Coordinates of C-alpha atoms in Angstrom, one line a residue:
M216 CA 27.4 -35.2 -8.5
E217 CA 30.8 -34.9 -10.3
E218 CA 30.9 -38.6 -10.7
T219 CA 27.5 -38.7 -12.4
E220 CA 28.0 -35.5 -14.5
S221 CA 27.6 -37.4 -17.7
G222 CA 24.7 -39.5 -16.6
D223 CA 21.1 -38.9 -15.5
L224 CA 20.7 -37.9 -11.9
I225 CA 17.6 -37.4 -9.7
I226 CA 17.9 -35.9 -6.3
L227 CA 15.3 -36.9 -3.7
L228 CA 15.0 -34.7 -0.6
D229 CA 12.6 -35.4 2.3
E230 CA 11.7 -32.2 4.2
P231 CA 14.9 -30.3 3.5
G232 CA 15.8 -27.2 5.5
T233 CA 13.6 -27.9 8.5
A234 CA 16.3 -26.7 10.9
L235 CA 16.8 -23.5 8.9
H236 CA 15.4 -20.1 9.6
A237 CA 12.5 -19.1 7.3
M238 CA 14.6 -16.8 5.2
A239 CA 17.4 -19.4 5.0
Q240 CA 14.8 -21.8 3.7
K241 CA 14.0 -19.4 0.9
D242 CA 17.8 -19.1 0.2
F243 CA 18.0 -22.9 0.0
L244 CA 15.0 -23.0 -2.3
R245 CA 16.8 -20.5 -4.6
F246 CA 20.0 -22.6 -4.4
M247 CA 18.1 -25.7 -5.6
D248 CA 16.5 -23.8 -8.4
E249 CA 19.6 -22.0 -9.6
R250 CA 22.4 -24.5 -8.9
L251 CA 20.9 -28.0 -8.8
S252 CA 17.9 -28.0 -11.2
P253 CA 19.9 -27.0 -14.3
R254 CA 22.1 -30.1 -13.8
C255 CA 19.6 -32.7 -12.6
Q256 CA 16.0 -33.3 -11.6
V257 CA 15.2 -32.4 -8.0
L258 CA 12.2 -33.8 -6.1
Y259 CA 11.5 -32.8 -2.5
T260 CA 8.7 -32.9 0.0
T261 CA 7.9 -30.1 2.4
H262 CA 5.3 -28.8 4.9
S263 CA 7.0 -25.4 5.0
P264 CA 5.4 -22.4 3.2
F265 CA 8.8 -20.9 2.8
M266 CA 9.9 -23.9 0.6
I267 CA 7.2 -23.2 -1.9
D268 CA 8.0 -21.1 -5.0
L269 CA 4.7 -19.4 -5.9
E270 CA 6.2 -18.2 -9.2
K271 CA 6.4 -21.8 -10.3
L272 CA 3.0 -23.2 -9.1
H273 CA 2.9 -25.6 -12.1
R274 CA 5.7 -27.6 -10.4
I275 CA 3.8 -28.2 -7.2
R276 CA 2.1 -31.6 -6.5
L277 CA -0.1 -32.2 -3.5
V278 CA 0.3 -35.6 -1.7
Q279 CA -2.7 -36.9 0.2
D280 CA -3.1 -40.2 2.1
M281 CA -6.7 -41.3 1.4
D282 CA -8.5 -44.0 3.3
G283 CA -9.1 -47.1 1.2
V284 CA -7.2 -45.6 -1.7
G285 CA -3.7 -45.0 -0.5
T286 CA -1.3 -42.2 -1.5
V287 CA -2.7 -39.8 -4.1
I288 CA -0.6 -37.3 -5.9
T289 CA -2.3 -34.4 -7.8
D290 CA -1.8 -30.9 -9.0
D291 CA -5.4 -30.0 -8.1
P292 CA -5.7 -28.1 -4.8
V293 CA -9.5 -27.8 -4.9
H294 CA -10.2 -31.5 -4.3
N295 CA -7.7 -31.9 -1.5
D296 CA -8.4 -31.7 2.3
R297 CA -7.6 -28.5 4.3
E298 CA -4.5 -30.1 6.0
T299 CA -3.0 -31.0 2.6
V300 CA -3.4 -27.5 1.1
F301 CA -2.5 -25.6 4.3
P302 CA 1.2 -25.0 3.5
L303 CA 0.2 -23.6 0.1
Q304 CA -2.4 -21.4 1.7
M305 CA 0.2 -20.1 4.2
A306 CA 2.6 -19.4 1.3
L307 CA -0.1 -17.4 -0.6
G308 CA -1.0 -15.5 2.6
Y309 CA 2.6 -14.6 3.2
Q310 CA 3.0 -13.3 -0.3
M311 CA -0.2 -11.2 0.0
A312 CA 1.0 -9.7 3.2
Q313 CA 4.3 -8.8 1.6
T314 CA 2.5 -7.2 -1.3
L315 CA 0.4 -5.2 1.1
F316 CA 3.5 -3.9 3.0
L317 CA 5.3 -2.9 -0.2
S318 CA 3.2 0.3 -0.5
P319 CA 5.3 3.4 0.3
H320 CA 2.2 5.1 1.9
C321 CA 0.3 3.2 4.6
L322 CA -2.7 4.4 6.5
M323 CA -3.2 2.3 9.6
V324 CA -6.7 2.2 11.1
N325 CA -8.1 0.4 14.1
S326 CA -10.4 -2.2 12.6
P327 CA -12.0 -3.5 9.3
S328 CA -15.0 -1.4 10.1
D329 CA -12.9 1.8 9.7
L330 CA -11.7 0.4 6.3
I331 CA -15.3 -0.1 5.2
Y332 CA -16.5 3.3 6.2
L333 CA -13.5 5.0 4.5
Q334 CA -14.3 3.1 1.3
V335 CA -18.1 3.6 1.4
L336 CA -18.0 7.3 2.4
G337 CA -14.9 7.9 0.3
D338 CA -16.7 6.6 -2.8
M339 CA -19.7 8.8 -2.1
V340 CA -17.5 11.9 -1.7
A341 CA -15.7 11.1 -4.9
A342 CA -19.0 10.7 -6.8
E343 CA -20.2 14.1 -5.5
S344 CA -17.1 16.2 -5.5
G345 CA -14.4 14.3 -7.4
I346 CA -12.2 14.3 -4.3
R347 CA -11.1 10.8 -3.3
I348 CA -8.6 9.2 -1.0
D349 CA -5.2 9.3 -2.8
R350 CA -4.7 5.9 -4.5
R351 CA -1.2 5.8 -3.2
W352 CA -2.5 5.1 0.3
V353 CA -2.9 1.4 1.4
I354 CA -5.3 1.2 4.3
I355 CA -4.3 -1.5 6.9
P356 CA -6.5 -2.5 9.9
V357 CA -4.0 -3.1 12.7
G358 CA -6.3 -3.8 15.7
G359 CA -5.4 -0.9 18.0
T360 CA -2.3 1.1 19.0
D361 CA -0.8 -1.8 20.9
N362 CA 0.0 -3.4 17.5
L363 CA 1.3 -0.2 15.8
S364 CA 4.9 -0.8 16.7
T365 CA 4.8 -4.3 15.4
F366 CA 3.2 -3.2 12.1
V367 CA 5.7 -0.4 11.6
T368 CA 8.5 -2.9 12.2
L369 CA 7.0 -5.3 9.6
L370 CA 7.0 -2.5 7.0
G371 CA 10.8 -2.5 7.3
D372 CA 12.5 -0.4 4.7
N373 CA 9.5 -0.3 2.4
Y374 CA 7.5 2.7 3.6
V375 CA 7.9 6.5 3.1
S376 CA 5.0 7.7 5.1
V377 CA 2.8 6.1 7.7
A378 CA -0.4 7.7 9.0
V379 CA -2.6 6.5 11.9
M380 CA -6.3 7.2 12.1
M381 CA -7.2 6.4 15.7
D382 CA -8.5 8.1 18.9
L383 CA -5.8 10.6 20.1
T384 CA -5.9 9.6 23.8
P385 CA -3.0 10.5 26.0
T386 CA -2.0 6.8 26.1
N387 CA -2.2 6.5 22.3
K388 CA -0.2 9.7 21.9
E389 CA 2.5 8.4 24.2
K390 CA 2.8 5.2 22.2
I391 CA 3.1 7.1 18.9
E392 CA 5.8 9.4 20.4
A393 CA 7.7 6.3 21.6
I394 CA 7.6 4.9 18.0
N395 CA 8.7 8.2 16.6
R396 CA 11.7 8.5 19.0
K397 CA 12.8 5.1 17.8
N398 CA 12.3 6.0 14.2
E399 CA 14.3 9.2 14.6
L400 CA 17.2 7.3 16.0
E401 CA 17.1 4.8 13.1
G402 CA 16.6 7.4 10.4
E403 CA 13.1 6.4 9.6
N404 CA 10.2 8.8 8.9
P405 CA 7.9 9.7 11.7
V406 CA 4.4 8.2 12.1
K407 CA 1.7 10.9 11.4
W408 CA -1.6 11.1 13.1
V409 CA -4.9 11.9 11.5
Q410 CA -8.0 12.6 13.6
V411 CA -11.5 11.9 12.3
T412 CA -12.7 15.4 13.2
R413 CA -11.1 18.6 14.3
V414 CA -13.8 19.4 16.9
R415 CA -13.3 16.6 19.4
D416 CA -12.1 13.1 19.9
A417 CA -14.2 10.9 17.6
D418 CA -14.5 7.6 15.9
I419 CA -15.2 7.3 12.2
E420 CA -18.8 6.3 13.2
D421 CA -19.2 9.9 14.5
L422 CA -19.2 11.2 11.0
F423 CA -22.7 10.0 10.8
E424 CA -25.5 11.8 12.5
P425 CA -26.2 9.9 15.8
K426 CA -29.8 9.0 14.9
I427 CA -28.7 7.7 11.4
Y428 CA -25.9 5.5 12.9
L429 CA -28.4 4.2 15.5
Q430 CA -30.7 3.3 12.6
L431 CA -27.9 1.4 11.1
V432 CA -27.3 -0.4 14.4
N433 CA -31.0 -1.3 14.7
L434 CA -31.1 -2.8 11.2
S435 CA -27.9 -4.8 11.7
Y436 CA -28.8 -6.1 15.1
A437 CA -32.5 -6.6 14.4
N438 CA -32.5 -10.3 15.3
Q439 CA -31.0 -9.6 18.7
L440 CA -32.9 -6.5 19.8
E441 CA -36.2 -6.8 21.7
Q442 CA -37.0 -3.2 21.1
T443 CA -35.7 -0.5 18.8
L444 CA -32.8 1.5 20.2
T445 CA -33.3 5.3 20.6
M446 CA -31.0 8.1 21.6
R447 CA -32.9 8.3 24.8
S448 CA -32.2 4.7 25.6
I449 CA -28.4 5.0 25.3
T450 CA -28.1 7.7 27.9
E451 CA -24.3 7.3 28.5
S452 CA -22.8 10.8 28.5
N453 CA -19.8 9.8 26.3
P454 CA -19.9 12.0 23.1
R455 CA -18.6 9.0 21.0
I456 CA -21.6 7.0 20.0
V457 CA -19.7 3.7 19.8
E458 CA -18.6 4.0 23.4
R459 CA -22.2 4.7 24.4
L460 CA -23.4 1.6 22.6
K461 CA -20.6 -0.5 24.2
A462 CA -21.8 0.6 27.6
Y463 CA -25.4 0.0 26.8
F464 CA -24.8 -3.5 25.3
A465 CA -22.7 -4.4 28.4
K466 CA -25.4 -3.2 30.8
T467 CA -28.3 -4.9 29.0
G468 CA -26.6 -8.1 27.8
I469 CA -27.5 -7.6 24.2
A470 CA -25.4 -9.8 21.9
G471 CA -23.7 -11.3 24.9
G472 CA -23.0 -7.9 26.2
V473 CA -20.6 -6.9 23.4
F474 CA -21.2 -4.3 20.8
D475 CA -19.3 -5.2 17.6
R476 CA -18.5 -2.2 15.4
Y477 CA -18.0 -4.5 12.4
V478 CA -21.7 -5.6 12.4
P479 CA -23.2 -2.2 11.3
A480 CA -20.3 -1.6 8.9
A481 CA -20.8 -5.0 7.2
Y482 CA -24.6 -4.3 7.0
L483 CA -23.9 -0.9 5.3
L484 CA -21.5 -2.5 2.8
E485 CA -24.0 -5.3 1.9
N486 CA -27.1 -3.0 1.8
F487 CA -25.5 0.2 0.6
E488 CA -27.9 0.9 -2.2
D489 CA -30.9 0.7 0.1
F490 CA -29.3 2.8 2.9
K491 CA -27.3 5.5 1.1
A492 CA -30.3 7.8 0.9
H493 CA -30.2 8.1 4.7
I494 CA -26.6 9.5 4.6
S495 CA -26.8 13.2 5.0
E496 CA -24.9 16.0 3.2
D497 CA -23.4 17.0 6.6
T498 CA -21.9 13.5 6.9
L499 CA -20.5 13.7 3.4
E500 CA -19.0 17.1 4.1
K501 CA -17.3 15.8 7.2
A502 CA -16.0 12.8 5.2
K503 CA -14.7 15.1 2.5
T504 CA -12.8 17.1 5.1
L505 CA -11.3 13.9 6.5
V506 CA -10.3 12.7 3.0
E507 CA -8.5 16.0 2.4
R508 CA -6.7 15.8 5.7
I509 CA -5.5 12.2 4.9
N510 CA -4.3 13.2 1.5
S511 CA -2.4 16.2 2.9
L512 CA -0.2 13.8 4.8
I513 CA 1.5 12.8 1.5
T514 CA 3.9 15.7 1.1
K515 CA 6.1 16.7 -1.9
S516 CA 9.1 15.5 0.0
D517 CA 7.6 12.1 0.3
S518 CA 7.3 11.9 -3.5
I519 CA 10.9 13.0 -3.9
D520 CA 11.9 10.3 -1.4
I521 CA 10.3 7.6 -3.5
L522 CA 11.9 9.0 -6.7
N523 CA 15.3 9.0 -5.1
S524 CA 14.8 5.5 -3.9
S525 CA 13.8 4.4 -7.3
K526 CA 16.8 6.0 -9.0
G527 CA 19.1 4.4 -6.4
G528 CA 17.8 0.9 -7.3
G529 CA 15.8 0.6 -4.1
S530 CA 18.8 -0.4 -2.2
R531 CA 18.8 -0.4 1.6
T532 CA 21.6 2.1 1.7
S533 CA 20.0 4.7 -0.6
R534 CA 16.6 4.2 1.2
A535 CA 18.3 4.9 4.6
A536 CA 20.0 8.0 3.3
S537 CA 16.8 9.3 1.7
K538 CA 14.8 8.7 4.9
N539 CA 17.5 10.5 6.9
R540 CA 16.9 13.6 4.8
V541 CA 13.2 13.5 5.4
A542 CA 13.5 12.6 9.0
S543 CA 15.6 15.7 9.6
K544 CA 12.7 17.8 8.4
K545 CA 9.9 16.0 10.3
S546 CA 11.0 14.9 13.7
D547 CA 7.6 15.0 15.4
I548 CA 4.1 13.6 15.0
K549 CA 2.3 15.4 12.3
A550 CA -1.2 15.7 13.8
T551 CA -4.1 17.0 11.8
G552 CA -6.6 17.4 14.6

């Protein structure tokens, strides 16, 4: 490059950085942008989502080998096949995930159905009482307690408080306590637990009156039911209606023997205006209490923690010191049940 300093130079790179770690690829991408591109033109090909700079999408060209046409280069992702745009989709997905995990307050729930019910019932509570889920919470479906440790690790240094809304079984409690022991050693804040109801173990579906939720199930599974389900037909003694339905579906073979919690939730979301009149005041009162318990998990010290982190420039050192102060005050699970 020194020999061609005074002339025009184009650098062509074919799949650079393939042997590098994903983060090292991003470093190499930054090196090309900051050190090479000011001095010469750089063209490179890649299949790696970590070699794509999403802040400079105008630079990206998609290359497709089309039958009978040959190699086609375009900046239009819409008219390219799925394989061609896949690296770009992966890069966008990674960026979205990072944006999600940047929230300082994360409420982890079991499944997308929990997210839907929190949104739907939360909006109804807000319309009626003005009380809504604190906007600082980001709700993340994690797929069960087995995945909690992984998700907490993925949050890295970004979070101030993490709350979990799942069934407080002895096994689940043990998993949370294991995470909190690890967090305490590392100076991280403990994971807090929020139960759906104070009375007993319950899923979020148990906020509904059983007959109303069963009505929702009948509507959402109408094409697969030979007869309407009643409370008498699902005689399983488990107080949690979802568990009763799982047992009934498994016994009768309905929908392949599997009750999917997401099906009624999706139906409610799509048909909310038609169904909302069936949702009782008792359900909304329970939902309001749940919202208040969730919001109570963001404490004043959590807000101070964010402020201190912001003043410190968000550095890893200042974050760790700030978290150590909070962790010394809250060393156990904060359960609201």
